[in-house]
Coordinates of C-alpha atoms and ligand atoms in Angstrom, one line a residue:
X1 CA 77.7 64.0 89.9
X2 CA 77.6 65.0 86.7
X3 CA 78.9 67.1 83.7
X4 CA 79.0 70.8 83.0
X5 CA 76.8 72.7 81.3
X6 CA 77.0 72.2 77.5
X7 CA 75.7 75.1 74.5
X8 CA 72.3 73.6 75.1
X9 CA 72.2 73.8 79.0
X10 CA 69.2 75.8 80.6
X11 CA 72.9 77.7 82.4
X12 CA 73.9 78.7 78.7
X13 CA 71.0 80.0 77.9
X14 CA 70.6 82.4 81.1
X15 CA 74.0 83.4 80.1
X16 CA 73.5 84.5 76.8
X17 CA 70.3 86.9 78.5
X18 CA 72.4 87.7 81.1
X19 CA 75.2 89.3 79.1
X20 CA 72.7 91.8 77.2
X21 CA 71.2 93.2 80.8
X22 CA 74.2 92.3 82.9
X23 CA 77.9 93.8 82.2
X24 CA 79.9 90.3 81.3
X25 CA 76.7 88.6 82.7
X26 CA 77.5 88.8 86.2
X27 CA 77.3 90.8 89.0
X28 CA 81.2 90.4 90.5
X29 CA 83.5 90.0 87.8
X30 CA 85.1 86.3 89.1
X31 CA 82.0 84.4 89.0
X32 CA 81.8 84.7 85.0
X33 CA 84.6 81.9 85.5
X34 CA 87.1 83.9 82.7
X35 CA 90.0 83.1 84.1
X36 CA 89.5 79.2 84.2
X37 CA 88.5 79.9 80.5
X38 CA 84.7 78.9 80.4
X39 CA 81.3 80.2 80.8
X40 CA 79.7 81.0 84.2
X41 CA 77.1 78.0 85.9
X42 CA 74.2 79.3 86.9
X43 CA 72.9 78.5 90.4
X44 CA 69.4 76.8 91.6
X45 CA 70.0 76.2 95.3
X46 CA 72.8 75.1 97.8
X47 CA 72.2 72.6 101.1
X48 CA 75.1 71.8 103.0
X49 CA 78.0 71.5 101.3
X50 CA 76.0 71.0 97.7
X51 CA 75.2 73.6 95.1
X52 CA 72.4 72.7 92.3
X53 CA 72.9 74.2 89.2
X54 CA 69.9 75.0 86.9
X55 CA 70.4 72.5 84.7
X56 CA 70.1 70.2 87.8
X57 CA 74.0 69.2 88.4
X58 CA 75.6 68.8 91.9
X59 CA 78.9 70.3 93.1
X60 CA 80.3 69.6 96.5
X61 CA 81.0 73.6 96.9
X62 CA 84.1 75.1 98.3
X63 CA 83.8 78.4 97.0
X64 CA 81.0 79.0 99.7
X65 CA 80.0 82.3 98.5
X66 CA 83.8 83.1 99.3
X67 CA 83.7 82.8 102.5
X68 CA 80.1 83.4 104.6
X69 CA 79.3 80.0 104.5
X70 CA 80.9 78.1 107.1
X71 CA 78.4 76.5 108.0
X72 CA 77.2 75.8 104.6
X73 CA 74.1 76.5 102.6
X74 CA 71.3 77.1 104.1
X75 CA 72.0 76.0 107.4
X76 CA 68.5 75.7 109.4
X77 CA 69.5 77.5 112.1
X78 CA 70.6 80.4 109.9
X79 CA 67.2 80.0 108.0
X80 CA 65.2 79.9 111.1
X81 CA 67.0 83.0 112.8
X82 CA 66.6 85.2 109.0
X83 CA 62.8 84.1 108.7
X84 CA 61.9 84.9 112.5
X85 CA 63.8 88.3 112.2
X86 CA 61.8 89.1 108.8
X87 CA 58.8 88.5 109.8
X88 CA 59.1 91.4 113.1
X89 CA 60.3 93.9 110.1
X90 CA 62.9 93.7 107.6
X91 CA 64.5 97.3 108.1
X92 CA 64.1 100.1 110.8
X93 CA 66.5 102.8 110.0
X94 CA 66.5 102.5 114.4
X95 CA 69.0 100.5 116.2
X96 CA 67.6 97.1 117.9
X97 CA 68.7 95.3 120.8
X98 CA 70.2 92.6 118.4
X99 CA 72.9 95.1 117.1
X100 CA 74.2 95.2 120.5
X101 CA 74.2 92.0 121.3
X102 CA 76.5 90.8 118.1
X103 CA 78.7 94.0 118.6
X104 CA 79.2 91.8 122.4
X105 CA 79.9 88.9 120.8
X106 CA 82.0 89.9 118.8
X107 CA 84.1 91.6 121.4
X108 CA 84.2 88.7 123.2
X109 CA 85.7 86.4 120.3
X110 CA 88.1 89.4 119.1
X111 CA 89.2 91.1 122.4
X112 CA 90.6 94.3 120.3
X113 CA 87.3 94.8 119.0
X114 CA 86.1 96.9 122.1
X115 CA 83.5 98.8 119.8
X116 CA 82.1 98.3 116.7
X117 CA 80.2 99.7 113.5
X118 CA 78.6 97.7 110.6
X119 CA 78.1 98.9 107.5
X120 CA 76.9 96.6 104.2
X121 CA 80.0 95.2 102.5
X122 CA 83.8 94.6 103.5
X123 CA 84.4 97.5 101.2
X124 CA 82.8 100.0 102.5
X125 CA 84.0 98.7 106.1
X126 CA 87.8 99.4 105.0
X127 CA 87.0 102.8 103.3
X128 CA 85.6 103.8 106.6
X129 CA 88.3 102.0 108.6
X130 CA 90.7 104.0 106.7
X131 CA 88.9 107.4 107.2
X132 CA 89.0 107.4 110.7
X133 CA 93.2 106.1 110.9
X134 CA 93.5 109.5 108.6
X135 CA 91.4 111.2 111.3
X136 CA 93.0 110.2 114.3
X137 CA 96.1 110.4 112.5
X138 CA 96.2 113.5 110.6
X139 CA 98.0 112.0 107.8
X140 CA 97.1 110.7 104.2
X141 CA 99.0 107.9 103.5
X142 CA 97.8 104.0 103.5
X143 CA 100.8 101.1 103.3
X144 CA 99.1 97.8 101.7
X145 CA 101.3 94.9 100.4
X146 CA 101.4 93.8 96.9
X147 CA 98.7 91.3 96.1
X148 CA 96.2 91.9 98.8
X149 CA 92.7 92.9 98.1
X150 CA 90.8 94.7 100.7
X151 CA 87.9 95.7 98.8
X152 CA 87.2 98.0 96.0
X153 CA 87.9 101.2 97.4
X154 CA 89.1 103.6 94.9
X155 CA 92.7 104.0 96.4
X156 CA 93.1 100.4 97.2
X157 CA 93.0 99.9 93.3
X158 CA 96.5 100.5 93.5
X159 CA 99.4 98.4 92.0
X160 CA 102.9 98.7 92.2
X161 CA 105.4 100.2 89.7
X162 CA 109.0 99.2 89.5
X163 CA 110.9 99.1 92.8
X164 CA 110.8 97.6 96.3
X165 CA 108.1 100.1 97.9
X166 CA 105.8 102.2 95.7
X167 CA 103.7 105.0 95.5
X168 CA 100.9 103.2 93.9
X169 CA 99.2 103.4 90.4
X170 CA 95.5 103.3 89.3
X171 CA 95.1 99.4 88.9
X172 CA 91.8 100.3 87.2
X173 CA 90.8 102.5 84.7
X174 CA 88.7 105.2 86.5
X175 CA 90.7 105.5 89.6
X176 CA 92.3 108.8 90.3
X177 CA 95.8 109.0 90.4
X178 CA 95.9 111.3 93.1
X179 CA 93.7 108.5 94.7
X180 CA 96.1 105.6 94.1
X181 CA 99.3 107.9 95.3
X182 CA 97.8 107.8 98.4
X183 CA 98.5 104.4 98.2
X184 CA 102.1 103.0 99.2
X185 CA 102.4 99.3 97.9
X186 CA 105.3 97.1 99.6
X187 CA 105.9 93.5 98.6
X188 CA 104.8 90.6 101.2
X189 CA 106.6 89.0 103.6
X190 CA 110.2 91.1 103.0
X191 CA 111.0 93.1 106.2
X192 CA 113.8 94.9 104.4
X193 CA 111.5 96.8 101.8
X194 CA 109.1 97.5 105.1
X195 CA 111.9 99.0 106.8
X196 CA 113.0 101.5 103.5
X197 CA 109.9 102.6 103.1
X198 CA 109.2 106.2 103.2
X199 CA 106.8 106.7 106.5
X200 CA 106.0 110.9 105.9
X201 CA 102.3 111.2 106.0
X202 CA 101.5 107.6 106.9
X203 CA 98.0 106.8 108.3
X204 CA 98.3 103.0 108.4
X205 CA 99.9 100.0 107.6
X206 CA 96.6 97.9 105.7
X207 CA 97.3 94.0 105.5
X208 CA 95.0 90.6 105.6
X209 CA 97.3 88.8 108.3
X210 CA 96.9 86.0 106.0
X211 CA 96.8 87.4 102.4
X212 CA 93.9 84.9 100.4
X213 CA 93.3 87.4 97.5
X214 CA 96.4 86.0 95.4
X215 CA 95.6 82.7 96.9
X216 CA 96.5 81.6 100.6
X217 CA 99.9 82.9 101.5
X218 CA 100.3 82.8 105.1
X219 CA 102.9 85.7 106.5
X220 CA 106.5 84.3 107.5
X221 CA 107.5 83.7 111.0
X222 CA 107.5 87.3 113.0
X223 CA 106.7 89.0 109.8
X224 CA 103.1 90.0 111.8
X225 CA 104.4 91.0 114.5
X226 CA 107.0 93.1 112.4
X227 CA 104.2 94.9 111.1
X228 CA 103.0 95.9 114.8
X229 CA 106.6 96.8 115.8
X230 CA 106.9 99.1 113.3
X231 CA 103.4 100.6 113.2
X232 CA 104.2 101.9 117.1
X233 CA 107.6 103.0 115.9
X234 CA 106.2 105.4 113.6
X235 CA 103.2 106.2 115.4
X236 CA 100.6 104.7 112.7
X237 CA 97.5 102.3 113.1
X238 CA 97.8 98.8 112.5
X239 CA 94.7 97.8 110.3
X240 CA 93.7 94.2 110.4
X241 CA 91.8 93.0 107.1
X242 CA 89.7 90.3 108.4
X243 CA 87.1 90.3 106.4
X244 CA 88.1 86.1 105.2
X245 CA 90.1 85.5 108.2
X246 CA 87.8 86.8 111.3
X247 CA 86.2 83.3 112.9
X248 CA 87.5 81.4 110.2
X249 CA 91.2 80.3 110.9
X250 CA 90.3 80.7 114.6
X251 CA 87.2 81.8 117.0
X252 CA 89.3 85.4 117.2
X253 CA 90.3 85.0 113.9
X254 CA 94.0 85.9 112.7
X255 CA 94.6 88.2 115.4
X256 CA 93.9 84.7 117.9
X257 CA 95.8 82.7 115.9
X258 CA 99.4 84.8 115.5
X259 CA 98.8 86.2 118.6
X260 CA 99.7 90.0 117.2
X261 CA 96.7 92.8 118.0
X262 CA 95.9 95.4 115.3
X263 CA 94.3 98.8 116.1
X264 CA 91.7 98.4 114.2
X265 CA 90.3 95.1 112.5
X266 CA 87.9 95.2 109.4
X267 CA 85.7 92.3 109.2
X268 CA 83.3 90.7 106.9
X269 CA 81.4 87.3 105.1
X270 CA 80.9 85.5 108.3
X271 CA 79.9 88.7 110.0
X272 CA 76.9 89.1 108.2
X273 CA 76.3 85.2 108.6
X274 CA 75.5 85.0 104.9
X275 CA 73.6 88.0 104.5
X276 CA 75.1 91.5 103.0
X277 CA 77.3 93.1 106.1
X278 CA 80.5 93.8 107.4
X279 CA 81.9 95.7 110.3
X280 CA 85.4 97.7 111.3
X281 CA 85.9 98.1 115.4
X282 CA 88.8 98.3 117.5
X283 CA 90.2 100.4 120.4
X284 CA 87.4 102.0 121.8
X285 CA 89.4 105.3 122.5
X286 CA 89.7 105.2 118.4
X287 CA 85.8 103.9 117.7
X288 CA 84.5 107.2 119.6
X289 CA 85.4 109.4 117.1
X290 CA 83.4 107.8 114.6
X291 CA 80.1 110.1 114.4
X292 CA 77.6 110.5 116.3
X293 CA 80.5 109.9 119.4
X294 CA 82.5 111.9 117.8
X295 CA 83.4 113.8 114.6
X296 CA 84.5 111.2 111.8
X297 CA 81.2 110.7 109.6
X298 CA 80.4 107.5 108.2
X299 CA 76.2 106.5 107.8
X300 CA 74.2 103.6 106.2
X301 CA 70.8 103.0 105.2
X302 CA 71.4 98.9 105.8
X303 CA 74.1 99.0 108.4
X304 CA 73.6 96.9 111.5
X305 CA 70.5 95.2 109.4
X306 CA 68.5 92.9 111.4
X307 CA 68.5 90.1 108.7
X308 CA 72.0 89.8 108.6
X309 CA 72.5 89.9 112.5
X310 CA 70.0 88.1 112.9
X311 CA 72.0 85.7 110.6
X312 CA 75.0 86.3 111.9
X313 CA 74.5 85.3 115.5
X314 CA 72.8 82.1 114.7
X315 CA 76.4 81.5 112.5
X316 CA 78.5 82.2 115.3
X317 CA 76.2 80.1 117.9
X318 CA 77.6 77.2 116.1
X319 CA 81.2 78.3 116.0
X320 CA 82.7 76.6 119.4
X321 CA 86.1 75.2 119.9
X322 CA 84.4 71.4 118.5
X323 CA 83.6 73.2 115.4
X324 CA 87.0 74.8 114.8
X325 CA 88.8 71.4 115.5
X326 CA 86.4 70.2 113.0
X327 CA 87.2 72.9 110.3
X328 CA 90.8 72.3 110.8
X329 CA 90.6 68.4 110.6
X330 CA 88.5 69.0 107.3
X331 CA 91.1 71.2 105.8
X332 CA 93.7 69.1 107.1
X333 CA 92.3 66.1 105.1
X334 CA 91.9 67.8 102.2
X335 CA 95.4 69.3 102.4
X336 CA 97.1 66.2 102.2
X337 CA 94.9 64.4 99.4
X338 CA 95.5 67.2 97.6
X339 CA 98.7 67.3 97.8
X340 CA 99.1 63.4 97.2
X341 CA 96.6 63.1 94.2
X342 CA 98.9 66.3 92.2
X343 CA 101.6 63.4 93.2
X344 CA 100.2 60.5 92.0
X345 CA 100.2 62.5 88.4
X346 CA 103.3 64.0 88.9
X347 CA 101.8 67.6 88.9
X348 CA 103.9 70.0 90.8
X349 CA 101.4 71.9 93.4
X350 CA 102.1 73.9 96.7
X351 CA 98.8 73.5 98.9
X352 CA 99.1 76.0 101.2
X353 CA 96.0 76.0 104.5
X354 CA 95.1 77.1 107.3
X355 CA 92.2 76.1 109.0
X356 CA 89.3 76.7 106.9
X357 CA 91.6 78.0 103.6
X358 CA 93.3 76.4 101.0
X359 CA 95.4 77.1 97.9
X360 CA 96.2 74.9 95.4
X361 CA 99.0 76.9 93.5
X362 CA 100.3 75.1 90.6
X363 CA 103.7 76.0 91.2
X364 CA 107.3 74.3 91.6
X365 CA 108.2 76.6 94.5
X366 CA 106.3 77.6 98.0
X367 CA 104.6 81.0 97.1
X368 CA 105.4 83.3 99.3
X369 CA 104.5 86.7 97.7
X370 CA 103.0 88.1 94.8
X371 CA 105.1 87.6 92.6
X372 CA 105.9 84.0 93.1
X373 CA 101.8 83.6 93.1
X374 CA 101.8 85.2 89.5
X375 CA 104.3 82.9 88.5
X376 CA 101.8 80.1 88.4
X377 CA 100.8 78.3 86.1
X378 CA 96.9 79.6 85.1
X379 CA 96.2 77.8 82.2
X380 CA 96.8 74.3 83.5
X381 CA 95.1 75.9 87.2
X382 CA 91.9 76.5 84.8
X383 CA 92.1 73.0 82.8
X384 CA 92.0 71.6 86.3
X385 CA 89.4 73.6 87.3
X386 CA 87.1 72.8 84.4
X387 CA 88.1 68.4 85.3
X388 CA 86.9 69.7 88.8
X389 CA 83.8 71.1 87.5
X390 CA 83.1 68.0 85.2
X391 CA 83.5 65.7 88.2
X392 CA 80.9 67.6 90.5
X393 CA 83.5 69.7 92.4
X394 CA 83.4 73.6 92.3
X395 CA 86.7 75.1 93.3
X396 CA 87.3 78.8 93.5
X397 CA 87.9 79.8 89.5
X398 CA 90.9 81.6 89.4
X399 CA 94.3 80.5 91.0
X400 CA 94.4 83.7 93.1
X401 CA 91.6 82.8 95.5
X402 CA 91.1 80.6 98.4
X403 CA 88.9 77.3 98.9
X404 CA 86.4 77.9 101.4
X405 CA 86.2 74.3 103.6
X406 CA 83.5 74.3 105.8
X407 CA 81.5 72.6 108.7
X408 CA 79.4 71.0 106.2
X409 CA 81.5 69.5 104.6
X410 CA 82.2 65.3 105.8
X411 CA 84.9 63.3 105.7
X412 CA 83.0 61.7 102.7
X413 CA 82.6 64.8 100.7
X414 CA 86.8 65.4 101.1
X415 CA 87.3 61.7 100.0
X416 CA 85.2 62.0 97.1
X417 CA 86.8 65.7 96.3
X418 CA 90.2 64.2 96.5
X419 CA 89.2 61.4 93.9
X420 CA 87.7 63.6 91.7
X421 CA 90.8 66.2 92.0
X422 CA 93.2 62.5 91.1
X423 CA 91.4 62.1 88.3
X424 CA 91.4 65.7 87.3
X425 CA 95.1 66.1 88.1
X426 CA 95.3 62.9 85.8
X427 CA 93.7 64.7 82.9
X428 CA 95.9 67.6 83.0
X429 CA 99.3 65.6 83.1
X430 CA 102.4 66.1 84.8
X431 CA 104.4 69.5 84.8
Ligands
LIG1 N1 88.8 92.5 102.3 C1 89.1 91.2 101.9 C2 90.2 90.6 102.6 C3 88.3 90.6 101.0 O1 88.6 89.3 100.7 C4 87.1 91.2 100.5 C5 86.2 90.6 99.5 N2 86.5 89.3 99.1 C6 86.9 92.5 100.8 C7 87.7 93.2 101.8 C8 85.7 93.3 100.3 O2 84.5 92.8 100.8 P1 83.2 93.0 99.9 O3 83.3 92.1 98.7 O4 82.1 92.6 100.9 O5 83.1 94.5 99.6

């Protein structure tokens, strides 16, 4: 395993093309690798749990493509399923027999997922998720909680202003306002700001059951079902954001695993099996009023496309109840070496996981909302980061994300991660 890219590296030298055709060189704005304070690697190829960067430089990989991968790269299944679908016809623009067969299969993992639609990205999944809540609803409104990311959906670009629940503001320049006031932002995990929150004209109370966009914070004991309490109360949907969670922390994702049903789940990354799709489903009394069934419109050129479920079955062939112990005994592992090489250099860390996440906040105190999570400490997160990357391990590159184990990934790989993240810790010092 070797070192990262220097000024002369073949990587360097795509990146300086890259940033003259390519807005900050990249195509999604965390892979430039800002916020860790270096310059982005470009990639050659992944196999299993290994990514090879141009320059020719290994990384045992747990960013995974953020979350697709749990079976790793180019898993031959996956391959063989993708290259037997392509060569019967990339596109149709007409439904095929597989589309209804994965829309089964999911329904039998995630039991509230009685129908189904695909689109091409988890985005586009949640701004159609939320169209039809508003539809069956008749109200405007959408309740998210501070720090979670459900795609980049104008009014989703909403942050909060000062106070416990918020009309939110445009987090971006370009976003309406009138967009992000439809927006009602509510800090995580704190039942009392849930309950004074102004309901008139809600839709929907949005969450990822287990937030991983400001890092893995998993919700407090009966804060979940909280959420579903109060949704009937009021008489609004219940949105599950699973686009990282869904087959991940469980076969029926978060839903399985707190055993609290949503109306409607959004789901993503392992539902396109590596390929670009997502899907939103749910009660199938709510699902029939998406067109043609009934009169909410939502369309795609790529949806259901038979590369990705093609893809995606073959992932979730592999995902049995051995393969989730598996993901939960590699996540375990790396947990606690984690947790015990930060000791060894007197580096204060919280590793929060669940099975198949991980968040290594470099933090005194358990994070437990956003704000605690923005309390970290970034610049030492990115100086460990960069050891990471000098010692052949790629870790997400920003403290607000999650590590992506997966099934690829041996016993040997987490030892070898855990030495690499001593020696790293080592280099950064104690805090
Ligand atoms: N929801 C969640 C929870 C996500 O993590 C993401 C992306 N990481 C999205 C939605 C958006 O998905 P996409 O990037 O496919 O648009």
């Amino acid at each position: 395993m070797s070192a990262a890219p220097s000024t002369t590296s073949r990587s360097a030298e795509i990146y300086a093309r890259a940033t003259k055709l390519l807005p900050g060189g990249v195509n999604s704005p965390v892979r430039a690798m800002r916020s860790i304070g270096r310059d982005p690697i470009f990639i050659a190829s992944g196999s299993g749990p290994v990514i090879t960067d141009v320059d020719g430089n290994d990384y045992i990989d747990y960013v995974c493509s953020w979350g697709p991968l749990i079976l790793g790269h180019a898993h031959p299944a996956v391959i063989n399923a993708i290259t037997e679908a392509a060569h019967r016809g990339t596109t149709f623009g007409a439904p095929t027999e597989a589309e209804v067969t994965l829309a089964a299969e999911v329904g039998q993992r995630v039991p509230s997922v009685q129908m189904l639609r695909m689109t091409s990205s988890g985005t586009e999944a949640t701004m159609s998720a939320i169209r039809l809540a508003r539809a069956v609803t008749g109200r405007e409104k959408i309740l998210k909680f501070a720090g979670a990311y459900h795609g980049h959906v104008d009014g989703l670009l909403a942050e909060a202003g000062s106070g416990l629940a918020t009309q939110g503001l445009p987090a971006s320049p370009g976003v309406p306002k009138t967009a992000a006031a439809a927006t009602t932002i509510v800090p995580w995990n704190d039942p009392d700001a849930l309950h004074k929150t102004d309901t008139g004209d809600l839709a929907a109370i949005l969450v990822e059951p287990v937030p991983a966009n400001m890092g893995v914070v998993p919700p407090e004991p009966g804060f979940l079902e909280l959420l579903r309490t109060r949704a009937d109360e009021i008489g609004v949907l219940l949105i599950f954001d699973e686009v990282i969670t869904g087959f991940r922390v469980a076969r029926g994702g978060a839903q399985e695993h707190y055993g609290v049903t949503p109306d409607l789940t959004i789901m993503g990354k392992i539902v396109g099996g590596g390929l670009p799709a997502a899907a939103y489903g749910g009660r199938r009394d709510l699902m029939e009023r998406i067109a043609p069934a009934g009169d909410v419109y939502q369309a795609g050129t790529l949806s259901g496309n038979p590369l990705a479920v093609a893809a995606a079955l073959a992932t979730l062939s592999h995902l049995n109840d051995a393969a989730y112990e598996r993901l939960t005994a590699t996540t375990e592992q790396l947990a606690t070496g984690l947790r015990a090489a930060a000791k060894g250099a007197d580096r204060a860390v919280q590793v929060q996981s669940l099975p198949g996440l991980l968040t290594v906040f470099f933090s005194e105190q358990p994070v437990t909302n956003y704000g605690d999570a923005a309390n970290c400490d970034t610049e030492a997160y990115g100086a460990w980061c960069r050891a990471l990357l000098a010692r052949g391990v790629y870790p997400p590159p920003s403290q607000f994300e999650a590590w992506f184990p997966s099934l690829a990934h041996t016993s040997g790989d987490v030892q070898r991660t855990i030495e690499a993240a001593a020696d790293a810790f080592a280099e950064v010092g104690p805090a």
